[in-house]
CSV table of C-alpha atoms and ligand atoms in Angstrom, one decimal:
chain,number,residue,atom,x,y,z
A,11,MET,CA,-91.2,-79.0,2.1
A,12,ARG,CA,-93.2,-77.6,-1.0
A,13,LEU,CA,-91.3,-75.3,-3.2
A,14,VAL,CA,-91.8,-74.1,-6.4
A,15,MET,CA,-89.4,-72.6,-8.9
A,16,ILE,CA,-90.1,-69.8,-11.1
A,17,GLY,CA,-87.9,-67.9,-13.4
A,18,ALA,CA,-87.5,-66.6,-17.1
A,19,PRO,CA,-86.1,-69.7,-20.0
A,20,ALA,CA,-82.7,-70.4,-18.7
A,21,SER,CA,-82.7,-68.9,-15.9
A,22,GLY,CA,-81.3,-71.5,-14.3
A,23,LYS,CA,-84.7,-73.3,-12.9
A,24,GLY,CA,-83.7,-77.1,-13.8
A,25,THR,CA,-80.0,-76.8,-12.8
A,26,GLN,CA,-80.9,-75.6,-9.1
A,27,ALA,CA,-84.4,-77.7,-8.5
A,28,ASN,CA,-81.8,-80.6,-9.7
A,29,ARG,CA,-79.2,-79.5,-6.5
A,30,LEU,CA,-82.5,-78.5,-4.0
A,31,THR,CA,-83.8,-82.3,-4.6
A,32,ARG,CA,-80.7,-83.9,-4.4
A,33,HIS,CA,-79.9,-81.8,-0.7
A,34,PHE,CA,-83.4,-82.4,0.5
A,35,ASP,CA,-84.8,-85.5,-1.0
A,36,LEU,CA,-87.4,-83.6,-2.4
A,37,ASP,CA,-89.7,-85.1,-5.8
A,38,HIS,CA,-88.4,-83.1,-8.6
A,39,ILE,CA,-91.3,-82.1,-10.8
A,40,SER,CA,-91.0,-80.7,-14.2
A,41,THR,CA,-93.8,-79.4,-16.5
A,42,GLY,CA,-91.4,-79.0,-19.2
A,43,GLU,CA,-89.4,-82.4,-18.7
A,44,MET,CA,-93.5,-83.7,-18.0
A,45,LEU,CA,-94.6,-81.9,-21.6
A,46,ARG,CA,-91.7,-83.0,-23.5
A,47,ALA,CA,-92.3,-87.0,-22.9
A,48,GLU,CA,-96.0,-86.5,-24.3
A,49,GLU,CA,-94.1,-85.3,-27.3
A,50,ALA,CA,-92.0,-87.8,-26.8
A,51,LYS,CA,-95.0,-90.4,-26.8
A,52,ARG,CA,-96.0,-88.7,-29.8
A,53,SER,CA,-99.8,-89.5,-29.0
A,54,GLU,CA,-102.8,-87.5,-29.6
A,55,LEU,CA,-101.7,-85.3,-26.5
A,56,GLY,CA,-98.1,-85.0,-27.4
A,57,LEU,CA,-99.0,-83.6,-31.0
A,58,VAL,CA,-101.0,-81.1,-29.4
A,59,VAL,CA,-98.1,-80.3,-26.9
A,60,GLU,CA,-95.5,-80.0,-29.6
A,61,SER,CA,-97.7,-77.4,-31.5
A,62,TYR,CA,-97.3,-75.2,-28.4
A,63,LEU,CA,-93.4,-76.1,-27.5
A,64,LYS,CA,-92.3,-75.5,-30.6
A,65,ARG,CA,-93.8,-71.9,-31.1
A,66,GLY,CA,-92.7,-71.2,-27.3
A,67,GLN,CA,-96.0,-70.5,-26.3
A,68,LEU,CA,-97.5,-72.1,-22.5
A,69,VAL,CA,-99.8,-75.2,-23.5
A,70,PRO,CA,-102.8,-74.4,-21.9
A,71,ASP,CA,-103.8,-74.5,-18.8
A,72,SER,CA,-106.6,-77.4,-18.0
A,73,LEU,CA,-103.8,-79.4,-19.9
A,74,VAL,CA,-100.8,-78.4,-17.5
A,75,VAL,CA,-103.2,-78.0,-14.3
A,76,LYS,CA,-104.6,-82.4,-15.0
A,77,LEU,CA,-100.8,-83.5,-15.2
A,78,VAL,CA,-99.3,-81.7,-12.3
A,79,GLY,CA,-102.5,-82.8,-10.1
A,80,GLU,CA,-102.2,-86.3,-11.5
A,81,ARG,CA,-98.4,-86.1,-10.5
A,82,LEU,CA,-98.7,-84.9,-7.1
A,83,ALA,CA,-101.1,-87.4,-5.9
A,84,HIS,CA,-98.8,-89.8,-6.1
A,85,ASN,CA,-96.1,-87.8,-3.9
A,86,HIS,CA,-97.2,-89.3,-0.8
A,87,LEU,CA,-99.9,-86.5,0.1
A,88,ALA,CA,-98.0,-84.1,-1.4
A,89,GLN,CA,-95.5,-83.5,1.1
A,90,ARG,CA,-91.9,-83.1,-0.2
A,91,PHE,CA,-91.5,-82.0,-3.6
A,92,ILE,CA,-90.1,-78.8,-6.0
A,93,LEU,CA,-92.1,-77.6,-8.7
A,94,ASP,CA,-89.7,-76.4,-11.3
A,95,GLY,CA,-91.2,-74.0,-14.3
A,96,PHE,CA,-95.1,-74.3,-12.6
A,97,PRO,CA,-97.3,-72.4,-11.9
A,98,ARG,CA,-96.7,-69.9,-14.8
A,99,THR,CA,-99.5,-68.0,-14.8
A,100,LEU,CA,-102.2,-67.0,-12.0
A,101,ASN,CA,-105.0,-69.7,-13.0
A,102,GLN,CA,-101.9,-71.9,-12.4
A,103,ALA,CA,-100.6,-70.8,-8.9
A,104,LEU,CA,-104.8,-70.5,-8.0
A,105,ALA,CA,-105.1,-74.0,-9.3
A,106,LEU,CA,-102.1,-75.2,-7.3
A,107,ASP,CA,-103.8,-73.3,-4.1
A,108,ARG,CA,-107.0,-75.3,-4.2
A,109,ALA,CA,-105.1,-78.3,-5.4
A,110,LEU,CA,-103.2,-78.1,-2.1
A,111,GLY,CA,-105.4,-77.2,-0.2
A,112,GLU,CA,-108.0,-80.1,-0.7
A,113,MET,CA,-105.2,-82.6,0.7
A,114,GLY,CA,-104.6,-79.9,3.7
A,115,GLN,CA,-101.2,-78.5,2.5
A,116,ALA,CA,-99.6,-75.5,1.2
A,117,ILE,CA,-97.1,-73.8,-0.5
A,118,ASP,CA,-93.6,-73.1,1.9
A,119,ALA,CA,-92.2,-70.6,-0.4
A,120,ALA,CA,-92.2,-69.7,-4.2
A,121,LEU,CA,-87.9,-69.4,-5.7
A,122,LEU,CA,-87.9,-66.7,-7.8
A,123,ILE,CA,-84.2,-66.9,-10.3
A,124,GLU,CA,-83.7,-63.7,-11.9
A,125,VAL,CA,-81.7,-63.0,-14.6
A,126,PRO,CA,-81.4,-60.3,-17.2
A,127,ASP,CA,-82.6,-61.1,-20.7
A,128,SER,CA,-79.1,-60.9,-21.8
A,129,ALA,CA,-78.1,-63.4,-19.9
A,130,VAL,CA,-80.7,-66.1,-21.4
A,131,LEU,CA,-79.1,-66.6,-25.5
A,132,GLU,CA,-76.0,-67.5,-24.4
A,133,ARG,CA,-76.7,-70.4,-22.0
A,134,ILE,CA,-79.5,-71.7,-24.0
A,135,THR,CA,-77.0,-71.9,-27.0
A,136,GLY,CA,-74.6,-73.4,-24.8
A,137,ARG,CA,-77.1,-76.0,-22.6
A,138,ARG,CA,-76.7,-79.7,-23.7
A,139,ALA,CA,-78.8,-82.5,-21.5
A,140,ASP,CA,-77.1,-86.1,-20.9
A,141,PRO,CA,-80.2,-88.3,-21.3
A,142,GLU,CA,-78.7,-91.0,-19.1
A,143,THR,CA,-78.7,-88.9,-15.9
A,144,GLY,CA,-80.8,-86.1,-16.3
A,145,ARG,CA,-78.1,-83.9,-15.7
A,146,ILE,CA,-77.9,-80.2,-17.9
A,147,TYR,CA,-74.6,-78.9,-18.7
A,148,HIS,CA,-73.4,-76.2,-20.2
A,149,LEU,CA,-70.2,-76.1,-22.7
A,150,LYS,CA,-68.8,-73.0,-20.9
A,151,PHE,CA,-70.4,-72.4,-17.9
A,152,SER,CA,-70.8,-76.0,-16.5
A,153,PRO,CA,-68.4,-77.9,-19.5
A,154,PRO,CA,-69.5,-82.2,-19.4
A,155,PRO,CA,-66.4,-84.4,-18.7
A,156,PRO,CA,-65.3,-85.7,-22.1
A,157,GLU,CA,-66.2,-89.1,-22.6
A,158,ILE,CA,-69.8,-88.3,-22.3
A,159,LEU,CA,-69.7,-85.2,-25.1
A,160,HIS,CA,-70.9,-87.8,-27.4
A,161,ARG,CA,-74.0,-88.6,-26.2
A,162,LEU,CA,-75.3,-85.1,-25.1
A,163,GLU,CA,-78.7,-83.6,-26.2
A,164,GLN,CA,-79.6,-79.9,-27.5
A,165,ARG,CA,-83.5,-79.8,-26.7
A,166,ASP,CA,-85.5,-78.4,-30.1
A,167,ASP,CA,-86.9,-75.6,-28.4
A,168,ASP,CA,-83.3,-74.3,-27.6
A,169,THR,CA,-83.0,-72.2,-31.0
A,170,ALA,CA,-82.6,-67.9,-30.7
A,171,GLU,CA,-86.1,-67.7,-32.9
A,172,VAL,CA,-88.0,-69.7,-30.2
A,173,MET,CA,-86.0,-68.1,-27.2
A,174,GLN,CA,-87.3,-64.4,-28.0
A,175,ALA,CA,-91.4,-66.1,-28.2
A,176,ARG,CA,-90.3,-67.8,-24.8
A,177,LEU,CA,-89.1,-64.8,-23.3
A,178,SER,CA,-92.3,-62.7,-24.4
A,179,THR,CA,-94.4,-64.9,-23.2
A,180,TYR,CA,-92.6,-65.5,-19.6
A,181,ARG,CA,-92.6,-62.0,-19.0
A,182,GLU,CA,-96.2,-61.1,-20.3
A,183,ARG,CA,-97.6,-64.1,-18.1
A,184,ILE,CA,-95.3,-64.3,-14.7
A,185,ALA,CA,-96.2,-60.5,-13.0
A,186,PRO,CA,-99.2,-61.6,-11.4
A,187,VAL,CA,-97.8,-64.8,-10.2
A,188,VAL,CA,-94.9,-63.2,-8.2
A,189,ALA,CA,-97.4,-61.0,-7.0
A,190,HIS,CA,-99.5,-64.0,-5.7
A,191,TYR,CA,-96.3,-65.7,-4.0
A,192,ARG,CA,-95.1,-61.6,-2.6
A,193,ASP,CA,-98.4,-61.1,-1.2
A,194,GLN,CA,-98.9,-64.2,0.9
A,195,GLY,CA,-94.9,-63.4,2.0
A,196,LEU,CA,-93.7,-66.8,0.3
A,197,LEU,CA,-91.7,-65.1,-2.4
A,198,ILE,CA,-87.8,-65.7,-2.6
A,199,ALA,CA,-85.7,-63.5,-5.5
A,200,VAL,CA,-82.6,-64.4,-5.6
A,201,ASP,CA,-80.3,-63.0,-8.2
A,202,GLY,CA,-79.3,-66.1,-11.2
A,203,THR,CA,-76.7,-64.4,-12.6
A,204,PRO,CA,-73.5,-65.7,-10.1
A,205,PRO,CA,-72.5,-69.2,-10.6
A,206,PRO,CA,-74.8,-72.2,-10.3
A,207,GLU,CA,-73.3,-73.1,-7.3
A,208,ALA,CA,-73.1,-69.4,-5.7
A,209,VAL,CA,-76.6,-69.1,-6.5
A,210,PHE,CA,-77.6,-72.6,-4.7
A,211,GLN,CA,-76.0,-71.4,-1.8
A,212,GLU,CA,-78.0,-68.2,-1.5
A,213,LEU,CA,-81.1,-70.1,-2.1
A,214,LEU,CA,-80.3,-72.5,0.8
A,215,CYS,CA,-79.3,-69.7,3.4
A,216,ARG,CA,-82.7,-68.1,2.6
A,217,LEU,CA,-84.5,-70.9,2.4
A,218,ALA,CA,-83.3,-71.6,6.1
A,219,SER,CA,-83.8,-67.7,7.5
A,220,LEU,CA,-87.7,-68.4,6.8
A,221,ASN,CA,-89.8,-67.2,9.6
A,222,SER,CA,-91.2,-70.6,9.6
A,223,THR,CA,-88.3,-72.6,8.3
A,224,PRO,CA,-90.0,-75.4,5.9
A,225,GLN,CA,-89.0,-78.3,8.3
A,226,GLU,CA,-87.9,-82.1,7.0
A,227,GLU,CA,-91.5,-83.6,7.0
B,8,LIG,P1,-89.4,-76.1,-19.7
B,8,LIG,O1,-88.6,-76.6,-19.8
B,8,LIG,O2,-89.4,-75.3,-18.1
B,8,LIG,O3,-88.1,-74.3,-20.3
B,8,LIG,P2,-87.8,-73.0,-19.7
B,8,LIG,O4,-89.0,-71.9,-18.4
B,8,LIG,O5,-88.1,-72.1,-21.1
B,8,LIG,O6,-86.7,-73.2,-18.6
B,8,LIG,P3,-85.5,-73.9,-19.5
B,8,LIG,O7,-85.5,-75.3,-19.1
B,8,LIG,O8,-84.9,-73.6,-20.6
B,8,LIG,O9,-84.2,-73.4,-18.4
B,8,LIG,P4,-84.0,-73.4,-16.5
B,8,LIG,O10,-84.4,-72.0,-16.6
B,8,LIG,O11,-84.1,-74.7,-16.2
B,8,LIG,O12,-82.4,-73.1,-16.8
B,8,LIG,P5,-81.7,-74.8,-17.0
B,8,LIG,O13,-81.0,-74.8,-15.9
B,8,LIG,O14,-81.6,-75.3,-17.9
B,8,LIG,O15,-90.5,-75.3,-20.3
B,8,LIG,C1,-90.7,-76.0,-22.1
B,8,LIG,C2,-92.0,-75.5,-22.6
B,8,LIG,O16,-92.7,-76.6,-21.8
B,8,LIG,C3,-92.5,-73.8,-22.5
B,8,LIG,O17,-91.7,-73.3,-23.2
B,8,LIG,C4,-93.8,-74.1,-22.2
B,8,LIG,O18,-94.1,-74.4,-24.1
B,8,LIG,C5,-93.7,-75.8,-21.9
B,8,LIG,N1,-94.3,-75.1,-20.2
B,8,LIG,C6,-93.8,-75.5,-19.3
B,8,LIG,N2,-93.7,-75.9,-18.3
B,8,LIG,C7,-95.4,-74.9,-18.5
B,8,LIG,C8,-96.3,-74.3,-18.5
B,8,LIG,N3,-96.7,-74.6,-16.1
B,8,LIG,N4,-97.6,-73.9,-18.1
B,8,LIG,C9,-97.9,-74.3,-19.4
B,8,LIG,N5,-96.8,-74.4,-20.8
B,8,LIG,C10,-95.7,-74.9,-19.8
B,8,LIG,O19,-80.1,-73.8,-17.6
B,8,LIG,C11,-79.7,-72.9,-18.7
B,8,LIG,C12,-78.5,-73.1,-19.3
B,8,LIG,O20,-78.0,-72.6,-18.6
B,8,LIG,C13,-78.0,-74.9,-18.6
B,8,LIG,O21,-76.8,-74.9,-19.9
B,8,LIG,C14,-77.3,-74.0,-17.6
B,8,LIG,O22,-76.0,-75.4,-17.2
B,8,LIG,C15,-76.9,-72.9,-17.8
B,8,LIG,N6,-77.1,-72.3,-16.4
B,8,LIG,C16,-78.1,-72.7,-15.1
B,8,LIG,N7,-77.2,-71.8,-14.4
B,8,LIG,C17,-76.0,-71.1,-14.8
B,8,LIG,C18,-75.5,-69.9,-14.0
B,8,LIG,N8,-75.6,-69.8,-12.7
B,8,LIG,N9,-74.9,-69.5,-14.4
B,8,LIG,C19,-74.1,-69.7,-16.0
B,8,LIG,N10,-74.8,-71.0,-16.6
B,8,LIG,C20,-75.8,-71.3,-15.8
């Protein structure tokens, strides 16, 4: 099964990608996580990445495409993965098609999580991540157990100001990506406003009803 997951900042991509990863035993490839890992290294590349992340802008296509290509090359011929937050531009989508095509593969479905901008800010300000398990919590919607509260972290780009930039960038660039997958009959759009479990069940249901249902390979 080869999936891509797209959606606005804080639409729930990471939350749902984690669940799908566990359910289908996939490789969870989050470009946001990969970029934050580069940033944390404080390498030359990491400093370049940081300059984009802190402004809420997209990192250049060439850089992200290279990172994803390298990761897919280690994924047993790119058989089982979910790409979380990639592609975000039409160039990235076309580069992904080419890279998979060279391996004789293609995307099975593109999952789009739709939420209104009004829901995003509350989700962002309440988000906390557990550095030990990688789990994502929300202080109100998905509360963490009290005993781990002390170790939870908030992301540097989770501020109201950077959030506005992330949202505008997303809205400017995503339409051709959505059209690209819709034209190929690969788009599965779901409402991301119900609770996480309901969104997950909807995704499972929609994946199961695909004509060429992605099979466990
Ligand atoms: P990235 O890390 O991908 O950030 P993002 O797209 O802004 O998305 P988020 O991680 O903020 O949110 P999410 O949709 O995963 O939501 P989550 O599940 O955490 O990218 C960061 C940056 O890296 C970008 O700004 C860009 O600069 C760069 N970048 C990344 N990919 C790139 C690419 N391909 N090209 C170029 N640059 C790239 O949920 C959010 C919160 O809401 C959580 O607290 C969660 O518990 C809660 N929540 C989730 N679902 C629900 C629900 N159904 N109801 C209530 N609360 C919910």
